[in-house]
Amino acid sequence: MDMSQPPGEAHRPDADGRAAIEISRVSKQFHDGEGGVVEAIRSTSLDIAEGDFVAIVGPSGCGKSTLLNMLGGFDSPSSGQILVDGKAIAGPDIQRGMVFQDYALFPWLSVLDNVTFGLKKSHSRSEARDEAMKWLELVGLKDFARKQPKHLSGGMKQRVAIARTFATDPRVILMDEPFGALDALTRRFLQQQLLKIWREHRKTVVFITHSVQEAVYLANRVVIMTARPGRIKLDEKIELAHPRKVTDPAFRDTEARIFEALDEELAKTFSLETSDGHAD
């Protein structure tokens, strides 16, 4: 763990790692509806190399999802800039795929049609179907291709969402607590599926989570954000070999270090919520 970087900034990637994402002194403010302004993120900088799996953790309300929405092009910074492959984000783009916590599937479409939806402009009908079926097989849902989402469990719906996102072959995958609402067994299965896909296809992944254990289990970097206004507090490189076991002493030591870094920020969050009534 490195504590030498200035507040709000994380280390640049190594010299041989090309930055796929450059977040430069980004701040974000919102109007609170009562004539005031809430500062969600303050002067935050973070570079992410191509192929990195970066998990972002922090206390409730620290701006994790706000940062991800700006990376996805669904919102824009109040100041600073975000570059992907050297270009400023101008809005949502197929090269930045988003996996939401609530699946965001079209309920009237079949599983297959949900996955082919983003492929129609770039693939023929048969090509789109073949690509979609390939990804449905990878996530274990090939036999459910003709079903509608209402017939699927929460874990199965999330697998469809993952297949749909990866099928479009984006450069960057953005995931906003995608497994947060799932039971422990389903969550672990999907974590393993995600790691398998990431190792095989080596996409750049930015993963938001409230779970320190999940962050250490999945990522090769864990970024810790401060209490609101969110900044980068620490950037921890995770050098544990895969497959990782949560019972291994090295895993537990890493998890404990991150929890220790979060303790002060959690205390600040509770103090903020008590003083101004704002919460996540």
PDB file of N, CA and C in Angstrom, residues 87-155:
ATOM      1  N   LYS A  87      -9.266  10.383 -25.523  1.00  0.00           N
ATOM      2  CA  LYS A  87     -10.368  11.209 -26.002  1.00  0.00           C
ATOM      3  C   LYS A  87     -11.342  11.520 -24.871  1.00  0.00           C
ATOM      4  N   ALA A  88     -11.816  12.760 -24.847  1.00  0.00           N
ATOM      5  CA  ALA A  88     -12.770  13.169 -23.820  1.00  0.00           C
ATOM      6  C   ALA A  88     -14.097  12.442 -24.005  1.00  0.00           C
ATOM      7  N   ILE A  89     -14.719  12.072 -22.906  1.00  0.00           N
ATOM      8  CA  ILE A  89     -16.022  11.412 -22.949  1.00  0.00           C
ATOM      9  C   ILE A  89     -17.089  12.436 -23.298  1.00  0.00           C
ATOM     10  N   ALA A  90     -17.864  12.144 -24.330  1.00  0.00           N
ATOM     11  CA  ALA A  90     -18.910  13.070 -24.777  1.00  0.00           C
ATOM     12  C   ALA A  90     -20.308  12.515 -24.533  1.00  0.00           C
ATOM     13  N   GLY A  91     -20.403  11.320 -23.988  1.00  0.00           N
ATOM     14  CA  GLY A  91     -21.692  10.677 -23.757  1.00  0.00           C
ATOM     15  C   GLY A  91     -21.508   9.176 -23.760  1.00  0.00           C
ATOM     16  N   PRO A  92     -22.587   8.417 -23.585  1.00  0.00           N
ATOM     17  CA  PRO A  92     -22.472   6.952 -23.621  1.00  0.00           C
ATOM     18  C   PRO A  92     -21.897   6.477 -24.949  1.00  0.00           C
ATOM     19  N   ASP A  93     -21.159   5.388 -24.894  1.00  0.00           N
ATOM     20  CA  ASP A  93     -20.501   4.865 -26.094  1.00  0.00           C
ATOM     21  C   ASP A  93     -20.420   3.352 -25.991  1.00  0.00           C
ATOM     22  N   ILE A  94     -20.552   2.671 -27.117  1.00  0.00           N
ATOM     23  CA  ILE A  94     -20.540   1.211 -27.121  1.00  0.00           C
ATOM     24  C   ILE A  94     -19.196   0.656 -26.661  1.00  0.00           C
ATOM     25  N   GLN A  95     -18.146   1.469 -26.711  1.00  0.00           N
ATOM     26  CA  GLN A  95     -16.833   1.016 -26.248  1.00  0.00           C
ATOM     27  C   GLN A  95     -16.696   1.048 -24.729  1.00  0.00           C
ATOM     28  N   ARG A  96     -17.725   1.561 -24.053  1.00  0.00           N
ATOM     29  CA  ARG A  96     -17.769   1.532 -22.587  1.00  0.00           C
ATOM     30  C   ARG A  96     -19.065   0.840 -22.170  1.00  0.00           C
ATOM     31  N   GLY A  97     -18.968  -0.445 -21.885  1.00  0.00           N
ATOM     32  CA  GLY A  97     -20.150  -1.220 -21.523  1.00  0.00           C
ATOM     33  C   GLY A  97     -20.460  -1.097 -20.043  1.00  0.00           C
ATOM     34  N   MET A  98     -21.743  -1.005 -19.712  1.00  0.00           N
ATOM     35  CA  MET A  98     -22.171  -0.802 -18.329  1.00  0.00           C
ATOM     36  C   MET A  98     -23.018  -1.984 -17.868  1.00  0.00           C
ATOM     37  N   VAL A  99     -22.675  -2.531 -16.696  1.00  0.00           N
ATOM     38  CA  VAL A  99     -23.487  -3.559 -16.048  1.00  0.00           C
ATOM     39  C   VAL A  99     -24.055  -2.954 -14.774  1.00  0.00           C
ATOM     40  N   PHE A 100     -25.384  -2.852 -14.716  1.00  0.00           N
ATOM     41  CA  PHE A 100     -26.053  -2.208 -13.594  1.00  0.00           C
ATOM     42  C   PHE A 100     -26.450  -3.233 -12.535  1.00  0.00           C
ATOM     43  N   GLN A 101     -26.670  -2.751 -11.320  1.00  0.00           N
ATOM     44  CA  GLN A 101     -27.099  -3.629 -10.238  1.00  0.00           C
ATOM     45  C   GLN A 101     -28.490  -4.200 -10.499  1.00  0.00           C
ATOM     46  N   ASP A 102     -29.347  -3.414 -11.175  1.00  0.00           N
ATOM     47  CA  ASP A 102     -30.735  -3.846 -11.379  1.00  0.00           C
ATOM     48  C   ASP A 102     -30.951  -4.500 -12.749  1.00  0.00           C
ATOM     49  N   TYR A 103     -29.873  -4.965 -13.390  1.00  0.00           N
ATOM     50  CA  TYR A 103     -29.894  -5.756 -14.626  1.00  0.00           C
ATOM     51  C   TYR A 103     -30.203  -4.928 -15.875  1.00  0.00           C
ATOM     52  N   ALA A 104     -31.231  -4.051 -15.832  1.00  0.00           N
ATOM     53  CA  ALA A 104     -31.589  -3.195 -16.975  1.00  0.00           C
ATOM     54  C   ALA A 104     -31.864  -4.010 -18.235  1.00  0.00           C
ATOM     55  N   LEU A 105     -32.603  -5.108 -18.091  1.00  0.00           N
ATOM     56  CA  LEU A 105     -32.999  -5.922 -19.241  1.00  0.00           C
ATOM     57  C   LEU A 105     -34.338  -5.455 -19.788  1.00  0.00           C
ATOM     58  N   PHE A 106     -34.588  -5.730 -21.058  1.00  0.00           N
ATOM     59  CA  PHE A 106     -35.893  -5.445 -21.653  1.00  0.00           C
ATOM     60  C   PHE A 106     -36.826  -6.616 -21.331  1.00  0.00           C
ATOM     61  N   PRO A 107     -37.852  -6.400 -20.508  1.00  0.00           N
ATOM     62  CA  PRO A 107     -38.672  -7.534 -20.044  1.00  0.00           C
ATOM     63  C   PRO A 107     -39.475  -8.204 -21.145  1.00  0.00           C
ATOM     64  N   TRP A 108     -39.760  -7.483 -22.237  1.00  0.00           N
ATOM     65  CA  TRP A 108     -40.580  -8.051 -23.314  1.00  0.00           C
ATOM     66  C   TRP A 108     -39.752  -8.834 -24.338  1.00  0.00           C
ATOM     67  N   LEU A 109     -38.435  -8.770 -24.223  1.00  0.00           N
ATOM     68  CA  LEU A 109     -37.566  -9.498 -25.147  1.00  0.00           C
ATOM     69  C   LEU A 109     -37.089 -10.804 -24.520  1.00  0.00           C
ATOM     70  N   SER A 110     -36.763 -11.755 -25.354  1.00  0.00           N
ATOM     71  CA  SER A 110     -36.170 -12.996 -24.864  1.00  0.00           C
ATOM     72  C   SER A 110     -34.741 -12.731 -24.392  1.00  0.00           C
ATOM     73  N   VAL A 111     -34.182 -13.700 -23.696  1.00  0.00           N
ATOM     74  CA  VAL A 111     -32.788 -13.605 -23.280  1.00  0.00           C
ATOM     75  C   VAL A 111     -31.882 -13.387 -24.495  1.00  0.00           C
ATOM     76  N   LEU A 112     -32.098 -14.159 -25.540  1.00  0.00           N
ATOM     77  CA  LEU A 112     -31.287 -14.023 -26.753  1.00  0.00           C
ATOM     78  C   LEU A 112     -31.421 -12.637 -27.361  1.00  0.00           C
ATOM     79  N   ASP A 113     -32.640 -12.129 -27.454  1.00  0.00           N
ATOM     80  CA  ASP A 113     -32.856 -10.814 -28.062  1.00  0.00           C
ATOM     81  C   ASP A 113     -32.277  -9.697 -27.204  1.00  0.00           C
ATOM     82  N   ASN A 114     -32.266  -9.875 -25.879  1.00  0.00           N
ATOM     83  CA  ASN A 114     -31.612  -8.894 -25.018  1.00  0.00           C
ATOM     84  C   ASN A 114     -30.124  -8.810 -25.327  1.00  0.00           C
ATOM     85  N   VAL A 115     -29.498  -9.957 -25.547  1.00  0.00           N
ATOM     86  CA  VAL A 115     -28.055  -9.970 -25.800  1.00  0.00           C
ATOM     87  C   VAL A 115     -27.731  -9.482 -27.206  1.00  0.00           C
ATOM     88  N   THR A 116     -28.593  -9.786 -28.175  1.00  0.00           N
ATOM     89  CA  THR A 116     -28.325  -9.342 -29.553  1.00  0.00           C
ATOM     90  C   THR A 116     -28.669  -7.873 -29.773  1.00  0.00           C
ATOM     91  N   PHE A 117     -29.374  -7.252 -28.836  1.00  0.00           N
ATOM     92  CA  PHE A 117     -29.873  -5.888 -29.033  1.00  0.00           C
ATOM     93  C   PHE A 117     -28.757  -4.919 -29.430  1.00  0.00           C
ATOM     94  N   GLY A 118     -27.634  -4.976 -28.723  1.00  0.00           N
ATOM     95  CA  GLY A 118     -26.538  -4.053 -29.017  1.00  0.00           C
ATOM     96  C   GLY A 118     -25.681  -4.453 -30.199  1.00  0.00           C
ATOM     97  N   LEU A 119     -25.980  -5.587 -30.808  1.00  0.00           N
ATOM     98  CA  LEU A 119     -25.171  -6.094 -31.922  1.00  0.00           C
ATOM     99  C   LEU A 119     -25.784  -5.819 -33.286  1.00  0.00           C
ATOM    100  N   LYS A 120     -27.030  -5.363 -33.305  1.00  0.00           N
ATOM    101  CA  LYS A 120     -27.779  -5.288 -34.561  1.00  0.00           C
ATOM    102  C   LYS A 120     -27.166  -4.325 -35.575  1.00  0.00           C
ATOM    103  N   LYS A 121     -26.561  -3.234 -35.096  1.00  0.00           N
ATOM    104  CA  LYS A 121     -26.008  -2.249 -36.027  1.00  0.00           C
ATOM    105  C   LYS A 121     -24.679  -2.693 -36.625  1.00  0.00           C
ATOM    106  N   SER A 122     -23.962  -3.556 -35.926  1.00  0.00           N
ATOM    107  CA  SER A 122     -22.617  -3.925 -36.369  1.00  0.00           C
ATOM    108  C   SER A 122     -22.514  -5.352 -36.891  1.00  0.00           C
ATOM    109  N   HIS A 123     -23.586  -6.145 -36.747  1.00  0.00           N
ATOM    110  CA  HIS A 123     -23.560  -7.539 -37.163  1.00  0.00           C
ATOM    111  C   HIS A 123     -24.798  -7.870 -37.994  1.00  0.00           C
ATOM    112  N   SER A 124     -24.645  -8.831 -38.885  1.00  0.00           N
ATOM    113  CA  SER A 124     -25.831  -9.368 -39.548  1.00  0.00           C
ATOM    114  C   SER A 124     -26.659 -10.128 -38.514  1.00  0.00           C
ATOM    115  N   ARG A 125     -27.882 -10.457 -38.880  1.00  0.00           N
ATOM    116  CA  ARG A 125     -28.768 -11.149 -37.942  1.00  0.00           C
ATOM    117  C   ARG A 125     -28.162 -12.474 -37.473  1.00  0.00           C
ATOM    118  N   SER A 126     -27.621 -13.228 -38.399  1.00  0.00           N
ATOM    119  CA  SER A 126     -27.041 -14.527 -38.035  1.00  0.00           C
ATOM    120  C   SER A 126     -25.764 -14.353 -37.218  1.00  0.00           C
ATOM    121  N   GLU A 127     -24.953 -13.347 -37.569  1.00  0.00           N
ATOM    122  CA  GLU A 127     -23.733 -13.084 -36.801  1.00  0.00           C
ATOM    123  C   GLU A 127     -24.064 -12.663 -35.378  1.00  0.00           C
ATOM    124  N   ALA A 128     -25.085 -11.799 -35.237  1.00  0.00           N
ATOM    125  CA  ALA A 128     -25.493 -11.345 -33.910  1.00  0.00           C
ATOM    126  C   ALA A 128     -25.969 -12.521 -33.063  1.00  0.00           C
ATOM    127  N   ARG A 129     -26.748 -13.400 -33.680  1.00  0.00           N
ATOM    128  CA  ARG A 129     -27.244 -14.561 -32.947  1.00  0.00           C
ATOM    129  C   ARG A 129     -26.090 -15.460 -32.511  1.00  0.00           C
ATOM    130  N   ASP A 130     -25.149 -15.707 -33.405  1.00  0.00           N
ATOM    131  CA  ASP A 130     -24.018 -16.580 -33.081  1.00  0.00           C
ATOM    132  C   ASP A 130     -23.174 -15.989 -31.953  1.00  0.00           C
ATOM    133  N   GLU A 131     -22.937 -14.679 -32.022  1.00  0.00           N
ATOM    134  CA  GLU A 131     -22.138 -14.022 -30.982  1.00  0.00           C
ATOM    135  C   GLU A 131     -22.865 -14.062 -29.646  1.00  0.00           C
ATOM    136  N   ALA A 132     -24.164 -13.796 -29.670  1.00  0.00           N
ATOM    137  CA  ALA A 132     -24.953 -13.824 -28.436  1.00  0.00           C
ATOM    138  C   ALA A 132     -24.967 -15.218 -27.823  1.00  0.00           C
ATOM    139  N   MET A 133     -25.143 -16.228 -28.652  1.00  0.00           N
ATOM    140  CA  MET A 133     -25.175 -17.603 -28.137  1.00  0.00           C
ATOM    141  C   MET A 133     -23.821 -18.006 -27.555  1.00  0.00           C
ATOM    142  N   LYS A 134     -22.755 -17.495 -28.146  1.00  0.00           N
ATOM    143  CA  LYS A 134     -21.423 -17.787 -27.603  1.00  0.00           C
ATOM    144  C   LYS A 134     -21.306 -17.279 -26.171  1.00  0.00           C
ATOM    145  N   TRP A 135     -21.790 -16.053 -25.940  1.00  0.00           N
ATOM    146  CA  TRP A 135     -21.691 -15.472 -24.608  1.00  0.00           C
ATOM    147  C   TRP A 135     -22.690 -16.092 -23.640  1.00  0.00           C
ATOM    148  N   LEU A 136     -23.853 -16.445 -24.125  1.00  0.00           N
ATOM    149  CA  LEU A 136     -24.809 -17.133 -23.253  1.00  0.00           C
ATOM    150  C   LEU A 136     -24.265 -18.489 -22.811  1.00  0.00           C
ATOM    151  N   GLU A 137     -23.547 -19.141 -23.696  1.00  0.00           N
ATOM    152  CA  GLU A 137     -22.922 -20.410 -23.307  1.00  0.00           C
ATOM    153  C   GLU A 137     -21.832 -20.178 -22.267  1.00  0.00           C
ATOM    154  N   LEU A 138     -21.067 -19.103 -22.431  1.00  0.00           N
ATOM    155  CA  LEU A 138     -20.001 -18.791 -21.477  1.00  0.00           C
ATOM    156  C   LEU A 138     -20.540 -18.532 -20.076  1.00  0.00           C
ATOM    157  N   VAL A 139     -21.734 -17.945 -19.978  1.00  0.00           N
ATOM    158  CA  VAL A 139     -22.310 -17.659 -18.657  1.00  0.00           C
ATOM    159  C   VAL A 139     -23.313 -18.731 -18.232  1.00  0.00           C
ATOM    160  N   GLY A 140     -23.372 -19.831 -18.982  1.00  0.00           N
ATOM    161  CA  GLY A 140     -24.196 -20.956 -18.577  1.00  0.00           C
ATOM    162  C   GLY A 140     -25.678 -20.810 -18.820  1.00  0.00           C
ATOM    163  N   LEU A 141     -26.072 -20.011 -19.819  1.00  0.00           N
ATOM    164  CA  LEU A 141     -27.496 -19.758 -20.067  1.00  0.00           C
ATOM    165  C   LEU A 141     -27.924 -20.103 -21.492  1.00  0.00           C
ATOM    166  N   LYS A 142     -27.154 -20.911 -22.168  1.00  0.00           N
ATOM    167  CA  LYS A 142     -27.496 -21.267 -23.549  1.00  0.00           C
ATOM    168  C   LYS A 142     -28.885 -21.891 -23.646  1.00  0.00           C
ATOM    169  N   ASP A 143     -29.261 -22.691 -22.654  1.00  0.00           N
ATOM    170  CA  ASP A 143     -30.558 -23.379 -22.693  1.00  0.00           C
ATOM    171  C   ASP A 143     -31.729 -22.468 -22.338  1.00  0.00           C
ATOM    172  N   PHE A 144     -31.438 -21.223 -21.948  1.00  0.00           N
ATOM    173  CA  PHE A 144     -32.494 -20.281 -21.566  1.00  0.00           C
ATOM    174  C   PHE A 144     -32.644 -19.156 -22.590  1.00  0.00           C
ATOM    175  N   ALA A 145     -32.066 -19.328 -23.760  1.00  0.00           N
ATOM    176  CA  ALA A 145     -32.037 -18.259 -24.762  1.00  0.00           C
ATOM    177  C   ALA A 145     -33.425 -17.775 -25.150  1.00  0.00           C
ATOM    178  N   ARG A 146     -34.421 -18.646 -25.159  1.00  0.00           N
ATOM    179  CA  ARG A 146     -35.769 -18.277 -25.602  1.00  0.00           C
ATOM    180  C   ARG A 146     -36.662 -17.803 -24.459  1.00  0.00           C
ATOM    181  N   LYS A 147     -36.167 -17.871 -23.232  1.00  0.00           N
ATOM    182  CA  LYS A 147     -36.967 -17.439 -22.091  1.00  0.00           C
ATOM    183  C   LYS A 147     -36.987 -15.918 -21.985  1.00  0.00           C
ATOM    184  N   GLN A 148     -38.035 -15.388 -21.353  1.00  0.00           N
ATOM    185  CA  GLN A 148     -38.073 -13.964 -21.024  1.00  0.00           C
ATOM    186  C   GLN A 148     -37.486 -13.756 -19.631  1.00  0.00           C
ATOM    187  N   PRO A 149     -37.002 -12.547 -19.332  1.00  0.00           N
ATOM    188  CA  PRO A 149     -36.381 -12.294 -18.033  1.00  0.00           C
ATOM    189  C   PRO A 149     -37.257 -12.646 -16.835  1.00  0.00           C
ATOM    190  N   LYS A 150     -38.575 -12.527 -16.961  1.00  0.00           N
ATOM    191  CA  LYS A 150     -39.464 -12.809 -15.826  1.00  0.00           C
ATOM    192  C   LYS A 150     -39.366 -14.261 -15.367  1.00  0.00           C
ATOM    193  N   HIS A 151     -38.852 -15.131 -16.214  1.00  0.00           N
ATOM    194  CA  HIS A 151     -38.724 -16.547 -15.870  1.00  0.00           C
ATOM    195  C   HIS A 151     -37.361 -16.875 -15.253  1.00  0.00           C
ATOM    196  N   LEU A 152     -36.522 -15.870 -15.058  1.00  0.00           N
ATOM    197  CA  LEU A 152     -35.168 -16.090 -14.561  1.00  0.00           C
ATOM    198  C   LEU A 152     -35.017 -15.613 -13.125  1.00  0.00           C
ATOM    199  N   SER A 153     -34.090 -16.227 -12.412  1.00  0.00           N
ATOM    200  CA  SER A 153     -33.728 -15.750 -11.076  1.00  0.00           C
ATOM    201  C   SER A 153     -32.872 -14.492 -11.197  1.00  0.00           C
ATOM    202  N   GLY A 154     -32.631 -13.832 -10.057  1.00  0.00           N
ATOM    203  CA  GLY A 154     -31.806 -12.629 -10.077  1.00  0.00           C
ATOM    204  C   GLY A 154     -30.403 -12.893 -10.593  1.00  0.00           C
ATOM    205  N   GLY A 155     -29.819 -14.013 -10.168  1.00  0.00           N
ATOM    206  CA  GLY A 155     -28.478 -14.341 -10.640  1.00  0.00           C
ATOM    207  C   GLY A 155     -28.430 -14.612 -12.126  1.00  0.00           C
TER     208      GLY A 155
END
